[in-house]
């Protein structure tokens, strides 16, 4: 449900209590209960449990029916009108939940919390008690089937503090409930959009004041995440700090570090929202880790989109940089790789440690492959641990912990046996050494080989682990054998071979013997027998032993399930007791997987270790675009590598790149930006060598896009993004700009591009790549000392243009637009007419340079008035004619003539 509608629904309930009471008064007991629960959750679709289905009624049913494509029916009447209803099976609820959440809806899951038999004791019309046990929202999902294993599911909460009259600082609390990750940071107001883009949250919670702030309205409108405002009255600073202390059971936050007021406010908002959606269940979270400002490369949303870091411009993961470099073998590793790519480091020491680990695994091929094979067998420890901690786990989550910890122990043993480990891998080995072998052994002994998804299904405890469970199972599963054995014993003791133990719904289990034997039993033949019923030709008895056995048999399944539940709780408690160590192990395994992924990629693609240093170096030899190279390789083609040197001392250099469309300018620009990202995230890079000074901010303005929903043309979007670059780029930044000014009149665009180049050179002083078709700009290299020119080589052969994709010093002589138009498939007559006009305009430029009013010139008038060349006739493949030419009727047999006729008929049909 859209945010505005949710707010309106809540306000309707608050402002119309009399109407709400009247609605309940006219309802059946069951519908009154539904209305009451729905009123308490007006901003959610209510999944109301009724037996084996979750039912939805009234407006919820209509919304869900449309969203899920399920049948809308009706159930009874209310207020004289039919009640709309639809439902989904409980067993398939996760599938429907995932679809609703993806569409931006929130769902309140209402369960039966009372046995129907107990409800009947209160009266014939008593309704089974139900309660909402959880609110399912995009940022608070924990179920495996609702989550993308390779993507973090972040809830982002915001807080704000005032720095001056016009400046604010924003606190951000990023929490992944599914793994327990909890990070805090603070950014300046100018960096808020970039920070949100980096986290890619599924849901944002924030105070109502921030949501209604006009200055931030565009930010909430642009984000892909669901946005949920919280009442300001609930977010007092004192209560925020209290929630943090209570979450971690401490009296002070000093042990976690120093947090700003905005960070504490954000953390308090996140914890309040989590408590509300989890209906009081305490979510196991890692202690909050604070990221200082500037610890990662700042990359704004436009740059992330232009460079297609985690998804392409069409929104798909396939074809993105992340998809291209991902060689991880575990879910945790995949999530951490995406996190590293989203926030490349700016700390030389940390970057160096990551590179050391990758270099070591590149050299040690045997160790690398063995570790990756072991990691591939390790389940998702972090998410299994969270579900156990929340009480939503099942037997398979315990098994995941068992197998994950076993894999960790094996990996630690292999690392410990290897000498000369780099610091990063050594630290991973130390964390893996925390594995509790006793817990692993206990889980291995307790859990069966084939496990159900839910604990309520039972049969997950291994036979032989628990004697009472084995006995209960034996009674439940082998009751016929037990009864048959008792029957044989009674028959032997009584001497009656026809003695039978039978069962019916009235008497339960009973002993039946012939009349004569029954009379003997009444006189003491079988002293334990108790008479129950006399038939015409038989008598029925029971016994204390049979009664006890019946009780055991009838309750065996329930008893087995209860005993297994107790075993599960005991194992879960033991796991929770070691949650912190297990979380550390999960993080260590993910880090190892990322290092192994980088190493595998480096070996596979011949990538090299970059040199990262202070200063403004940017020297790349043989650089390649990783995504384009991978795409070309699939077709058996090679990538043309290029060098790039933007190194400077007091300020960086600017390279002005000219050349034809399709020549490779955009690819060259992007590849250098991507190499900087890869290097600072800790990966090797697609280049022969790379020496880079730290990049604090990365800006890219490549490609064309509009925003018609806000009335922004392509050119307007271009100018907004360019303004952000010129206002924020520092000397340490890397700026990539493509075709600035092309979206407006020629002289206007040229003037804007000219001024932007001067500003980058004189004011920003950053390293930059600037691609353009305005050849006039190349003259600026004569007066801007840090600007040089480069172009893409092109060859012509017999009138055809060949793009060599090689970047060389110099200036492009032509744009080759007509050749590209021909390659694109424009009609030949259009290309020919354009060529004629181009020649005339070029001649005009030579004869009357600097004149814009070309309409009044005879030459231009003659060009404009000359009739376009006649369209060339469309050549058609005369297959029918060729077939006729190949037929010699006099030399054909009747069969050959018939076959020829069929061929002609087929050719005619294909021509239409």
XYZ file of C-alpha atoms in Angstrom, residues 94 145 393-397 451-455 457:
13
model
C 5.857 -17.325 1.524
C 12.502 -18.178 0.646
C 14.416 -21.416 12.789
C 13.858 -25.005 11.815
C 15.851 -28.247 11.765
C 17.529 -27.267 8.515
C 18.878 -24.102 10.142
C 15.300 -33.063 7.742
C 11.893 -31.391 7.412
C 11.615 -27.654 6.811
C 9.568 -26.990 9.954
C 10.106 -28.333 13.450
C 6.721 -31.762 11.193
